[in-house]
């Protein structure tokens, strides 16, 4: 999931009887699957939660460009380089769709980005891991975008209209990302040298657990989930989504001829799902706190991009003002 | 970026169809809004024509006016063709 542990600011769910008439009206709309739009009345906590979740999601898209940017100049062929650049441009686009959706709630884009750069806003833990070899580009597309798709397909039905529509647009583009990633790995496994095949397995070994962490803590450790589900901001729980991802990914893994670093992974006939081992939650919380392998590097790269691009933005404003003046004079 | 203007973007997906709202962009001027909209919303031939409109210039109906604006049409069923029942012998009309 691209948004992890989003705070809803509520301690306990209200019953319909406890709600004000406005709140009840709002909740009944949600229960009836009517989308909430920007101008509709909404509880303050719903608005704040959405701003947190959508901005976090947007930041993840933007920071998510960085691990891949590492490989643009190192892609093995021109074809792979073009594909990678198209994917990275899509991620920028996804970030912008989401910032737009967030702005409909009255939030300011610059302020939210500033929070990210000050270390006050979260983004997905997955992007704090390094991309060390070319197979990582394949594994990121296949596993990371794959995990994001599982989450985002469900979010197309989220209760807030602008967020839901951004998700529809994003989902259309994501499947290209996942396929291109899987194909990179498939090519390496089918036609590669032993060394290249080892790179694929190495990439999967390093990224498997962080990909599972993307879905966030267990349901009973996820204090905000319940409210988010009632508001239908979230539609499925963290554990449900994680299980869906594992179930659909393992057959693809086996087709590649690779394994995951989990001795407890096995098909459970009775449940009709894969069983799997326990995630290292200490690592998850450490990364969220800012102590992952790349947290510092990611944020400083973002800050540098904003600072060094300042003159371009200023020039654009100056040029627009000059054009306006000229047009006024000519008239 | 705060000095940049927020624009709403409308795209005509095919000749013969209406422009449809797809989202928004920030830009310093109209030309830049057009370029940004093109990069953001039509990377995969999603459209044949784009409109960009400064968001501040749009007047929208308020959600609390919904009843005043739209309810009066609810009780005018005679405005729909299906209100007028014709004998089968008349055939399709």
mmCIF file of C-alpha atoms in Angstrom:
data_model
loop_
_atom_site.group_PDB
_atom_site.id
_atom_site.type_symbol
_atom_site.label_atom_id
_atom_site.label_comp_id
_atom_site.label_asym_id
_atom_site.label_seq_id
_atom_site.Cartn_x
_atom_site.Cartn_y
_atom_site.Cartn_z
ATOM 1 C CA UNK A 1 0.000 0.000 0.000
ATOM 2 C CA UNK A 2 1.248 3.476 -0.855
ATOM 3 C CA UNK A 3 -0.298 4.976 2.277
ATOM 4 C CA UNK A 4 0.578 3.306 5.563
ATOM 5 C CA UNK A 5 -0.882 3.932 9.011
ATOM 6 C CA UNK A 6 -2.949 6.989 8.113
ATOM 7 C CA UNK A 7 -4.198 8.650 11.302
ATOM 8 C CA UNK A 8 -7.963 9.238 11.369
ATOM 9 C CA UNK A 9 -7.947 11.246 14.615
ATOM 10 C CA UNK A 10 -10.825 9.185 16.017
ATOM 11 C CA UNK A 11 -10.672 6.946 19.048
ATOM 12 C CA UNK A 12 -14.019 5.223 18.798
ATOM 13 C CA UNK A 13 -16.660 4.763 16.120
ATOM 14 C CA UNK A 14 -19.859 6.763 16.558
ATOM 15 C CA UNK A 15 -23.225 5.094 16.175
ATOM 16 C CA UNK A 16 -25.788 6.681 13.850
ATOM 17 C CA UNK A 17 -27.744 7.830 16.946
ATOM 18 C CA UNK A 18 -24.742 9.697 18.333
ATOM 19 C CA UNK A 19 -24.147 11.620 15.129
ATOM 20 C CA UNK A 20 -25.326 15.130 14.318
ATOM 21 C CA UNK A 21 -27.965 15.291 11.547
ATOM 22 C CA UNK A 22 -25.258 16.358 9.066
ATOM 23 C CA UNK A 23 -22.974 13.507 10.048
ATOM 24 C CA UNK A 24 -25.799 10.996 9.818
ATOM 25 C CA UNK A 25 -26.734 12.286 6.383
ATOM 26 C CA UNK A 26 -23.113 11.958 5.317
ATOM 27 C CA UNK A 27 -22.717 8.416 6.693
ATOM 28 C CA UNK A 28 -25.956 7.292 5.045
ATOM 29 C CA UNK A 29 -24.707 8.578 1.719
ATOM 30 C CA UNK A 30 -21.521 6.568 2.161
ATOM 31 C CA UNK A 31 -23.471 3.473 3.187
ATOM 32 C CA UNK A 32 -25.531 3.851 0.011
ATOM 33 C CA UNK A 33 -22.294 4.013 -2.042
ATOM 34 C CA UNK A 34 -22.942 7.624 -3.104
ATOM 35 C CA UNK A 35 -19.608 9.325 -3.812
ATOM 36 C CA UNK A 36 -18.719 12.366 -1.725
ATOM 37 C CA UNK A 37 -17.683 15.349 -3.845
ATOM 38 C CA UNK A 38 -15.544 18.377 -2.969
ATOM 39 C CA UNK A 39 -18.467 20.711 -2.282
ATOM 40 C CA UNK A 40 -20.470 18.270 -0.149
ATOM 41 C CA UNK A 41 -20.522 18.582 3.625
ATOM 42 C CA UNK A 42 -18.069 16.200 5.305
ATOM 43 C CA UNK A 43 -16.815 15.707 8.890
ATOM 44 C CA UNK A 44 -13.561 17.502 9.594
ATOM 45 C CA UNK A 45 -11.843 14.240 10.534
ATOM 46 C CA UNK A 46 -12.857 12.678 7.177
ATOM 47 C CA UNK A 47 -11.360 15.640 5.326
ATOM 48 C CA UNK A 48 -8.149 15.565 7.379
ATOM 49 C CA UNK A 49 -7.752 11.808 6.999
ATOM 50 C CA UNK A 50 -8.169 12.062 3.242
ATOM 51 C CA UNK A 51 -5.635 14.882 2.980
ATOM 52 C CA UNK A 52 -3.183 12.733 4.958
ATOM 53 C CA UNK A 53 -3.824 9.607 2.921
ATOM 54 C CA UNK A 54 -3.890 11.227 -0.530
ATOM 55 C CA UNK A 55 -0.815 13.369 0.134
ATOM 56 C CA UNK A 56 1.047 10.326 1.437
ATOM 57 C CA UNK A 57 0.023 8.417 -1.640
ATOM 58 C CA UNK A 58 1.166 11.296 -3.878
ATOM 59 C CA UNK A 59 4.497 11.623 -2.062
ATOM 60 C CA UNK A 60 5.043 7.889 -2.582
ATOM 61 C CA UNK A 61 4.588 8.264 -6.325
ATOM 62 C CA UNK A 62 7.049 11.147 -6.442
ATOM 63 C CA UNK A 63 9.693 9.581 -4.174
ATOM 64 C CA UNK A 64 9.087 6.320 -6.040
ATOM 65 C CA UNK A 65 10.723 7.836 -9.107
ATOM 66 C CA UNK A 66 14.075 8.046 -7.324
ATOM 67 C CA UNK A 67 15.038 4.356 -6.989
ATOM 68 C CA UNK A 68 14.262 3.939 -10.698
ATOM 69 C CA UNK A 69 16.013 7.142 -11.746
ATOM 70 C CA UNK A 70 19.156 5.421 -10.519
ATOM 71 C CA UNK A 71 18.987 3.087 -13.543
ATOM 72 C CA UNK A 72 18.070 5.420 -16.419
ATOM 73 C CA UNK A 73 21.697 5.942 -17.418
ATOM 74 C CA UNK A 74 22.555 2.308 -16.701
ATOM 75 C CA UNK A 75 19.733 0.521 -18.548
ATOM 76 C CA UNK A 76 21.179 -2.325 -20.638
ATOM 77 C CA UNK A 77 19.539 -1.313 -23.951
ATOM 78 C CA UNK A 78 17.901 1.745 -25.507
ATOM 79 C CA UNK A 79 14.559 -0.089 -25.491
ATOM 80 C CA UNK A 80 14.775 -0.714 -21.745
ATOM 81 C CA UNK A 81 15.835 2.877 -21.163
ATOM 82 C CA UNK A 82 12.799 4.252 -23.042
ATOM 83 C CA UNK A 83 10.466 1.925 -21.151
ATOM 84 C CA UNK A 84 11.968 2.950 -17.836
ATOM 85 C CA UNK A 85 11.664 6.647 -18.641
ATOM 86 C CA UNK A 86 8.023 6.190 -19.689
ATOM 87 C CA UNK A 87 7.332 4.425 -16.394
ATOM 88 C CA UNK A 88 9.064 7.149 -14.374
ATOM 89 C CA UNK A 89 7.096 9.839 -16.196
ATOM 90 C CA UNK A 90 3.904 7.943 -15.335
ATOM 91 C CA UNK A 91 4.868 7.979 -11.643
ATOM 92 C CA UNK A 92 5.273 11.762 -11.821
ATOM 93 C CA UNK A 93 1.855 11.920 -13.483
ATOM 94 C CA UNK A 94 0.307 9.744 -10.766
ATOM 95 C CA UNK A 95 1.734 12.049 -8.122
ATOM 96 C CA UNK A 96 0.190 15.035 -9.890
ATOM 97 C CA UNK A 97 -3.262 13.413 -10.304
ATOM 98 C CA UNK A 98 -3.196 12.735 -6.576
ATOM 99 C CA UNK A 99 -2.028 16.208 -5.552
ATOM 100 C CA UNK A 100 -4.895 17.566 -7.688
ATOM 101 C CA UNK A 101 -7.381 15.324 -5.881
ATOM 102 C CA UNK A 102 -5.923 16.450 -2.549
ATOM 103 C CA UNK A 103 -6.297 20.126 -3.491
ATOM 104 C CA UNK A 104 -10.047 19.693 -3.992
ATOM 105 C CA UNK A 105 -10.181 19.211 -0.192
ATOM 106 C CA UNK A 106 -8.712 22.669 0.365
ATOM 107 C CA UNK A 107 -5.145 21.498 1.072
ATOM 108 C CA UNK A 108 -2.233 23.435 -0.425
ATOM 109 C CA UNK A 109 0.193 21.499 -2.591
ATOM 110 C CA UNK A 110 3.267 23.513 -1.610
ATOM 111 C CA UNK A 111 2.504 23.147 2.093
ATOM 112 C CA UNK A 112 2.086 19.390 1.854
ATOM 113 C CA UNK A 113 5.294 19.021 -0.142
ATOM 114 C CA UNK A 114 7.070 21.161 2.436
ATOM 115 C CA UNK A 115 5.899 18.728 5.133
ATOM 116 C CA UNK A 116 7.460 15.883 3.176
ATOM 117 C CA UNK A 117 10.740 17.752 2.881
ATOM 118 C CA UNK A 118 10.705 18.604 6.592
ATOM 119 C CA UNK A 119 10.322 14.919 7.408
ATOM 120 C CA UNK A 120 6.822 15.484 8.829
ATOM 121 C CA UNK A 121 4.905 13.559 6.154
ATOM 122 C CA UNK A 122 5.251 9.855 5.388
ATOM 123 C CA UNK A 123 5.606 8.051 2.091
ATOM 124 C CA UNK A 124 5.651 4.320 1.429
ATOM 125 C CA UNK A 125 8.384 2.475 3.332
ATOM 126 C CA UNK A 126 9.334 0.522 0.199
ATOM 127 C CA UNK A 127 11.122 3.456 -1.440
ATOM 128 C CA UNK A 128 13.684 3.620 1.336
ATOM 129 C CA UNK A 129 15.389 0.507 0.019
ATOM 130 C CA UNK A 130 18.203 0.792 -2.534
ATOM 131 C CA UNK A 131 18.065 -0.548 -6.112
ATOM 132 C CA UNK A 132 21.396 -2.322 -6.412
ATOM 133 C CA UNK A 133 21.316 -4.237 -9.687
ATOM 134 C CA UNK A 134 19.414 -4.148 -12.984
ATOM 135 C CA UNK A 135 17.129 -6.991 -11.918
ATOM 136 C CA UNK A 136 15.840 -4.630 -9.193
ATOM 137 C CA UNK A 137 14.106 -2.660 -11.977
ATOM 138 C CA UNK A 138 12.282 -5.828 -12.904
ATOM 139 C CA UNK A 139 11.508 -6.774 -9.317
ATOM 140 C CA UNK A 140 10.286 -3.253 -8.474
ATOM 141 C CA UNK A 141 7.917 -3.220 -11.451
ATOM 142 C CA UNK A 142 6.643 -6.702 -10.762
ATOM 143 C CA UNK A 143 6.461 -6.750 -6.946
ATOM 144 C CA UNK A 144 6.190 -3.102 -5.884
ATOM 145 C CA UNK A 145 3.854 -1.976 -8.643
ATOM 146 C CA UNK A 146 2.091 -5.325 -8.274
ATOM 147 C CA UNK A 147 1.443 -4.668 -4.583
ATOM 148 C CA UNK A 148 0.361 -1.120 -5.416
ATOM 149 C CA UNK A 149 -2.131 -2.433 -7.996
ATOM 150 C CA UNK A 150 -3.760 -4.805 -5.492
ATOM 151 C CA UNK A 151 -4.323 -1.833 -3.222
ATOM 152 C CA UNK A 152 -5.266 0.661 -5.892
ATOM 153 C CA UNK A 153 -7.776 -1.526 -7.726
ATOM 154 C CA UNK A 154 -9.762 -1.611 -4.485
ATOM 155 C CA UNK A 155 -9.309 2.127 -3.963
ATOM 156 C CA UNK A 156 -11.107 2.827 -7.241
ATOM 157 C CA UNK A 157 -14.241 2.336 -5.128
ATOM 158 C CA UNK A 158 -13.115 4.694 -2.353
ATOM 159 C CA UNK A 159 -15.865 7.034 -1.140
ATOM 160 C CA UNK A 160 -14.293 10.361 -2.151
ATOM 161 C CA UNK A 161 -15.049 11.097 -5.820
ATOM 162 C CA UNK A 162 -11.860 12.916 -6.898
ATOM 163 C CA UNK A 163 -9.643 10.271 -5.204
ATOM 164 C CA UNK A 164 -11.620 7.460 -6.780
ATOM 165 C CA UNK A 165 -11.342 9.013 -10.261
ATOM 166 C CA UNK A 166 -7.592 9.529 -9.860
ATOM 167 C CA UNK A 167 -7.332 5.832 -8.955
ATOM 168 C CA UNK A 168 -9.215 4.765 -12.074
ATOM 169 C CA UNK A 169 -6.766 6.721 -14.203
ATOM 170 C CA UNK A 170 -3.746 5.375 -12.318
ATOM 171 C CA UNK A 171 -4.867 1.748 -12.501
ATOM 172 C CA UNK A 172 -5.143 1.977 -16.281
ATOM 173 C CA UNK A 173 -1.460 2.880 -16.444
ATOM 174 C CA UNK A 174 -0.091 0.611 -13.714
ATOM 175 C CA UNK A 175 -0.515 -2.653 -15.529
ATOM 176 C CA UNK A 176 2.084 -1.534 -18.088
ATOM 177 C CA UNK A 177 4.477 -1.031 -15.169
ATOM 178 C CA UNK A 178 3.980 -4.456 -13.746
ATOM 179 C CA UNK A 179 4.210 -6.247 -17.079
ATOM 180 C CA UNK A 180 7.392 -4.465 -18.118
ATOM 181 C CA UNK A 181 8.939 -5.394 -14.765
ATOM 182 C CA UNK A 182 7.990 -9.047 -15.042
ATOM 183 C CA UNK A 183 9.254 -9.177 -18.598
ATOM 184 C CA UNK A 184 12.675 -7.863 -17.535
ATOM 185 C CA UNK A 185 12.925 -10.763 -15.064
ATOM 186 C CA UNK A 186 11.563 -13.304 -17.515
ATOM 187 C CA UNK A 187 14.127 -12.298 -20.149
ATOM 188 C CA UNK A 188 16.948 -12.605 -17.654
ATOM 189 C CA UNK A 189 15.752 -16.011 -16.435
ATOM 190 C CA UNK A 190 15.211 -17.390 -19.943
ATOM 191 C CA UNK A 191 18.124 -15.953 -21.861
ATOM 192 C CA UNK A 192 20.502 -14.740 -19.177
ATOM 193 C CA UNK A 193 23.812 -16.089 -17.953
ATOM 194 C CA UNK A 194 24.013 -17.780 -14.551
ATOM 195 C CA UNK A 195 25.253 -14.494 -13.140
ATOM 196 C CA UNK A 196 22.183 -12.672 -14.494
ATOM 197 C CA UNK A 197 19.842 -15.334 -13.118
ATOM 198 C CA UNK A 198 21.497 -14.935 -9.737
ATOM 199 C CA UNK A 199 20.819 -11.204 -9.950
ATOM 200 C CA UNK A 200 17.093 -11.909 -10.344
ATOM 201 C CA UNK A 201 17.021 -14.162 -7.287
ATOM 202 C CA UNK A 202 19.060 -11.629 -5.326
ATOM 203 C CA UNK A 203 16.626 -8.821 -6.223
ATOM 204 C CA UNK A 204 13.644 -10.934 -5.128
ATOM 205 C CA UNK A 205 15.397 -11.920 -1.891
ATOM 206 C CA UNK A 206 15.938 -8.288 -0.959
ATOM 207 C CA UNK A 207 12.580 -6.885 -2.092
ATOM 208 C CA UNK A 208 10.125 -9.635 -1.088
ATOM 209 C CA UNK A 209 9.677 -8.726 2.581
ATOM 210 C CA UNK A 210 9.701 -4.943 2.010
ATOM 211 C CA UNK A 211 6.995 -5.484 -0.657
ATOM 212 C CA UNK A 212 4.829 -7.348 1.893
ATOM 213 C CA UNK A 213 5.368 -4.509 4.380
ATOM 214 C CA UNK A 214 3.791 -2.095 1.895
ATOM 215 C CA UNK A 215 0.338 -3.268 3.042
ATOM 216 C CA UNK A 216 1.002 -1.959 6.558
ATOM 217 C CA UNK A 217 0.651 -3.567 10.018
ATOM 218 C CA UNK A 218 -1.650 -6.472 10.892
ATOM 219 C CA UNK A 219 -5.328 -5.534 11.186
ATOM 220 C CA UNK A 220 -5.264 -5.767 15.006
ATOM 221 C CA UNK A 221 -2.250 -3.420 15.079
ATOM 222 C CA UNK A 222 -3.902 -0.949 12.748
ATOM 223 C CA UNK A 223 -5.894 1.377 15.007
ATOM 224 C CA UNK A 224 -7.135 3.669 12.245
ATOM 225 C CA UNK A 225 -8.399 1.020 9.853
ATOM 226 C CA UNK A 226 -11.816 0.638 11.431
ATOM 227 C CA UNK A 227 -12.805 4.289 10.988
ATOM 228 C CA UNK A 228 -11.340 4.390 7.469
ATOM 229 C CA UNK A 229 -13.387 1.312 6.550
ATOM 230 C CA UNK A 230 -16.628 2.821 7.909
ATOM 231 C CA UNK A 231 -15.937 5.942 5.837
ATOM 232 C CA UNK A 232 -15.078 3.643 2.928
ATOM 233 C CA UNK A 233 -11.823 5.505 2.400
ATOM 234 C CA UNK A 234 -10.361 2.029 2.779
ATOM 235 C CA UNK A 235 -12.283 -0.871 1.286
ATOM 236 C CA UNK A 236 -10.262 -3.915 2.364
ATOM 237 C CA UNK A 237 -8.037 -4.531 5.377
ATOM 238 C CA UNK A 238 -4.238 -4.658 5.291
ATOM 239 C CA UNK A 239 -4.118 -8.415 5.919
ATOM 240 C CA UNK A 240 -6.750 -9.172 3.276
ATOM 241 C CA UNK A 241 -4.854 -7.175 0.656
ATOM 242 C CA UNK A 242 -1.517 -8.753 1.601
ATOM 243 C CA UNK A 243 -3.012 -12.235 1.255
ATOM 244 C CA UNK A 244 -4.487 -11.354 -2.151
ATOM 245 C CA UNK A 245 -1.081 -10.136 -3.311
ATOM 246 C CA UNK A 246 0.748 -13.270 -2.143
ATOM 247 C CA UNK A 247 -1.838 -15.594 -3.659
ATOM 248 C CA UNK A 248 -1.590 -13.999 -7.068
ATOM 249 C CA UNK A 249 2.193 -13.525 -7.027
ATOM 250 C CA UNK A 250 3.474 -16.990 -6.057
ATOM 251 C CA UNK A 251 2.379 -18.725 -9.304
ATOM 252 C CA UNK A 252 4.180 -15.963 -11.244
ATOM 253 C CA UNK A 253 7.254 -16.508 -9.068
ATOM 254 C CA UNK A 254 7.189 -20.228 -9.775
ATOM 255 C CA UNK A 255 6.878 -19.584 -13.501
ATOM 256 C CA UNK A 256 10.066 -17.522 -13.287
ATOM 257 C CA UNK A 257 11.755 -20.454 -11.568
ATOM 258 C CA UNK A 258 12.625 -18.400 -8.491
ATOM 259 C CA UNK A 259 11.920 -18.617 -4.762
ATOM 260 C CA UNK A 260 11.093 -16.187 -1.949
ATOM 261 C CA UNK A 261 13.167 -15.989 1.248
ATOM 262 C CA UNK A 262 10.395 -17.427 3.441
ATOM 263 C CA UNK A 263 10.723 -21.032 4.667
ATOM 264 C CA UNK A 264 7.146 -20.910 5.991
ATOM 265 C CA UNK A 265 5.559 -20.152 2.655
ATOM 266 C CA UNK A 266 3.311 -22.990 1.529
ATOM 267 C CA UNK A 267 -0.097 -23.588 -0.014
ATOM 268 C CA UNK A 268 -2.822 -24.260 2.535
ATOM 269 C CA UNK A 269 -5.425 -26.451 0.871
ATOM 270 C CA UNK A 270 -7.945 -25.969 3.664
ATOM 271 C CA UNK A 271 -7.821 -22.160 3.624
ATOM 272 C CA UNK A 272 -7.394 -21.953 -0.132
ATOM 273 C CA UNK A 273 -4.562 -19.477 0.447
ATOM 274 C CA UNK A 274 -0.805 -19.454 0.896
ATOM 275 C CA UNK A 275 0.473 -19.464 4.477
ATOM 276 C CA UNK A 276 3.524 -17.307 5.058
ATOM 277 C CA UNK A 277 6.012 -16.356 7.757
ATOM 278 C CA UNK A 278 6.002 -13.373 10.086
ATOM 279 C CA UNK A 279 7.163 -10.015 8.822
ATOM 280 C CA UNK A 280 10.009 -8.293 10.681
ATOM 281 C CA UNK A 281 7.861 -5.519 12.141
ATOM 282 C CA UNK A 282 10.749 -3.878 13.924
ATOM 283 C CA UNK A 283 12.336 -3.223 10.548
ATOM 284 C CA UNK A 284 9.031 -1.841 9.235
ATOM 285 C CA UNK A 285 8.641 0.646 12.096
ATOM 286 C CA UNK A 286 12.320 1.616 11.888
ATOM 287 C CA UNK A 287 11.987 2.467 8.211
ATOM 288 C CA UNK A 288 8.774 4.436 8.863
ATOM 289 C CA UNK A 289 10.589 6.381 11.578
ATOM 290 C CA UNK A 290 13.170 7.466 9.044
ATOM 291 C CA UNK A 291 15.896 4.922 9.735
ATOM 292 C CA UNK A 292 15.736 2.838 6.559
ATOM 293 C CA UNK A 293 18.771 2.433 4.303
ATOM 294 C CA UNK A 294 17.787 5.345 1.995
ATOM 295 C CA UNK A 295 15.425 7.664 3.938
ATOM 296 C CA UNK A 296 17.999 10.397 4.250
ATOM 297 C CA UNK A 297 19.141 10.156 0.637
ATOM 298 C CA UNK A 298 15.591 10.239 -0.742
ATOM 299 C CA UNK A 299 14.581 13.382 1.138
ATOM 300 C CA UNK A 300 17.800 15.218 0.388
ATOM 301 C CA UNK A 301 17.404 14.410 -3.325
ATOM 302 C CA UNK A 302 13.863 15.829 -3.223
ATOM 303 C CA UNK A 303 15.001 18.981 -1.423
ATOM 304 C CA UNK A 304 17.842 19.485 -3.881
ATOM 305 C CA UNK A 305 15.446 19.131 -6.833
ATOM 306 C CA UNK A 306 13.124 21.796 -5.400
ATOM 307 C CA UNK A 307 15.949 24.177 -4.452
ATOM 308 C CA UNK A 308 17.873 23.871 -7.684
ATOM 309 C CA UNK A 309 14.710 24.149 -9.764
ATOM 310 C CA UNK A 310 13.626 27.382 -8.069
ATOM 311 C CA UNK A 311 15.108 29.583 -10.805
ATOM 312 C CA UNK A 312 13.091 27.735 -13.479
ATOM 313 C CA UNK A 313 9.828 28.388 -11.655
ATOM 314 C CA UNK A 314 10.776 32.025 -11.087
ATOM 315 C CA UNK A 315 11.701 32.449 -14.755
ATOM 316 C CA UNK A 316 8.341 30.982 -15.817
ATOM 317 C CA UNK A 317 6.478 33.500 -13.667
ATOM 318 C CA UNK A 318 8.631 36.399 -14.955
ATOM 319 C CA UNK A 319 8.077 35.304 -18.557
ATOM 320 C CA UNK A 320 4.308 35.032 -18.052
ATOM 321 C CA UNK A 321 4.226 38.538 -16.533
ATOM 322 C CA UNK A 322 6.229 39.954 -19.442
ATOM 323 C CA UNK A 323 3.993 38.303 -22.040
ATOM 324 C CA UNK A 324 0.943 39.730 -20.291
ATOM 325 C CA UNK A 325 2.454 43.235 -20.307
ATOM 326 C CA UNK A 326 3.308 42.986 -23.989
ATOM 327 C CA UNK A 327 -0.175 41.823 -24.858
ATOM 328 C CA UNK A 328 -1.658 44.721 -22.879
ATOM 329 C CA UNK A 329 0.568 47.225 -24.711
ATOM 330 C CA UNK A 330 -0.311 45.804 -28.119
ATOM 331 C CA UNK A 331 -4.038 46.032 -27.393
ATOM 332 C CA UNK B 1 4.500 27.627 -7.111
ATOM 333 C CA UNK B 2 1.866 29.480 -5.072
ATOM 334 C CA UNK B 3 1.930 32.253 -7.701
ATOM 335 C CA UNK B 4 0.969 29.728 -10.346
ATOM 336 C CA UNK B 5 -2.653 29.489 -11.345
ATOM 337 C CA UNK B 6 -4.823 26.381 -10.984
ATOM 338 C CA UNK B 7 -6.428 25.327 -14.277
ATOM 339 C CA UNK B 8 -9.136 22.730 -14.915
ATOM 340 C CA UNK B 9 -8.448 20.458 -17.873
ATOM 341 C CA UNK B 10 -11.060 19.176 -20.351
ATOM 342 C CA UNK B 11 -10.227 16.617 -23.036
ATOM 343 C CA UNK B 12 -12.139 15.608 -26.167
ATOM 344 C CA UNK B 13 -11.322 11.929 -26.420
ATOM 345 C CA UNK B 14 -12.533 11.444 -30.011
ATOM 346 C CA UNK B 15 -13.872 13.609 -32.816
ATOM 347 C CA UNK B 16 -17.597 14.036 -32.375
ATOM 348 C CA UNK B 17 -17.593 13.724 -28.563
ATOM 349 C CA UNK B 18 -17.856 16.453 -25.922
ATOM 350 C CA UNK B 19 -14.883 17.696 -23.959
ATOM 351 C CA UNK B 20 -14.881 16.034 -20.558
ATOM 352 C CA UNK B 21 -13.301 17.170 -17.300
ATOM 353 C CA UNK B 22 -10.213 15.078 -16.495
ATOM 354 C CA UNK B 23 -8.415 16.939 -13.702
ATOM 355 C CA UNK B 24 -6.311 20.010 -13.077
ATOM 356 C CA UNK B 25 -2.817 21.449 -13.521
ATOM 357 C CA UNK B 26 -0.807 24.358 -12.140
ATOM 358 C CA UNK B 27 0.847 26.786 -14.580
ATOM 359 C CA UNK B 28 2.349 30.256 -14.838
ATOM 360 C CA UNK B 29 0.267 31.131 -17.920
ATOM 361 C CA UNK B 30 -2.213 29.708 -20.451
ATOM 362 C CA UNK B 31 0.428 28.294 -22.798
ATOM 363 C CA UNK B 32 2.175 26.477 -19.986
ATOM 364 C CA UNK B 33 -1.157 25.156 -18.736
ATOM 365 C CA UNK B 34 -1.740 23.679 -22.186
ATOM 366 C CA UNK B 35 1.717 22.081 -22.290
ATOM 367 C CA UNK B 36 1.347 20.661 -18.788
ATOM 368 C CA UNK B 37 -2.123 19.322 -19.569
ATOM 369 C CA UNK B 38 -0.815 17.626 -22.676
ATOM 370 C CA UNK B 39 2.026 15.936 -20.736
ATOM 371 C CA UNK B 40 -0.166 14.953 -17.823
ATOM 372 C CA UNK B 41 -3.442 13.860 -19.382
ATOM 373 C CA UNK B 42 -2.742 12.714 -22.949
ATOM 374 C CA UNK B 43 0.425 10.583 -22.845
ATOM 375 C CA UNK B 44 -1.347 7.635 -24.480
ATOM 376 C CA UNK B 45 -3.432 9.326 -27.173
ATOM 377 C CA UNK B 46 -6.344 9.900 -24.786
ATOM 378 C CA UNK B 47 -7.514 12.933 -26.727
ATOM 379 C CA UNK B 48 -7.710 15.004 -29.903
ATOM 380 C CA UNK B 49 -8.388 18.385 -28.277
ATOM 381 C CA UNK B 50 -7.712 20.021 -24.908
ATOM 382 C CA UNK B 51 -9.303 22.986 -23.100
ATOM 383 C CA UNK B 52 -7.612 24.576 -20.094
ATOM 384 C CA UNK B 53 -9.703 26.960 -17.978
ATOM 385 C CA UNK B 54 -8.547 28.912 -14.886
ATOM 386 C CA UNK B 55 -10.422 27.207 -12.026
ATOM 387 C CA UNK B 56 -11.281 30.581 -10.470
ATOM 388 C CA UNK B 57 -13.363 31.522 -13.515
ATOM 389 C CA UNK B 58 -15.742 28.570 -13.146
ATOM 390 C CA UNK B 59 -19.090 29.200 -11.474
ATOM 391 C CA UNK B 60 -20.461 25.979 -10.004
ATOM 392 C CA UNK B 61 -23.817 25.181 -8.446
ATOM 393 C CA UNK B 62 -23.580 24.793 -4.678
ATOM 394 C CA UNK B 63 -24.463 21.427 -3.177
ATOM 395 C CA UNK B 64 -27.008 23.018 -0.819
ATOM 396 C CA UNK B 65 -28.828 24.487 -3.823
ATOM 397 C CA UNK B 66 -29.382 21.019 -5.206
ATOM 398 C CA UNK B 67 -33.065 20.889 -4.310
ATOM 399 C CA UNK B 68 -33.863 24.381 -5.531
ATOM 400 C CA UNK B 69 -32.116 23.771 -8.835
ATOM 401 C CA UNK B 70 -32.959 20.217 -9.685
ATOM 402 C CA UNK B 71 -36.066 19.130 -7.777
ATOM 403 C CA UNK B 72 -38.565 21.140 -9.916
ATOM 404 C CA UNK B 73 -37.825 18.913 -12.903
ATOM 405 C CA UNK B 74 -38.687 15.787 -10.891
ATOM 406 C CA UNK B 75 -42.452 16.466 -11.010
ATOM 407 C CA UNK B 76 -42.597 17.295 -14.713
ATOM 408 C CA UNK B 77 -42.885 13.768 -15.999
ATOM 409 C CA UNK B 78 -44.753 15.061 -19.067
ATOM 410 C CA UNK B 79 -41.385 16.321 -20.349
ATOM 411 C CA UNK B 80 -40.327 12.747 -21.123
ATOM 412 C CA UNK B 81 -41.382 10.835 -24.223
ATOM 413 C CA UNK B 82 -42.226 7.797 -22.073
ATOM 414 C CA UNK B 83 -45.119 9.783 -20.494
ATOM 415 C CA UNK B 84 -47.126 9.529 -23.709
ATOM 416 C CA UNK B 85 -48.593 6.044 -24.171
ATOM 417 C CA UNK B 86 -49.532 5.225 -27.729
ATOM 418 C CA UNK B 87 -51.514 2.207 -29.010
ATOM 419 C CA UNK B 88 -49.323 -0.603 -30.368
ATOM 420 C CA UNK B 89 -50.930 -0.175 -33.792
ATOM 421 C CA UNK B 90 -49.188 3.195 -34.189
ATOM 422 C CA UNK B 91 -45.821 1.403 -34.190
ATOM 423 C CA UNK B 92 -42.493 3.005 -33.375
ATOM 424 C CA UNK B 93 -42.513 6.781 -32.877
#
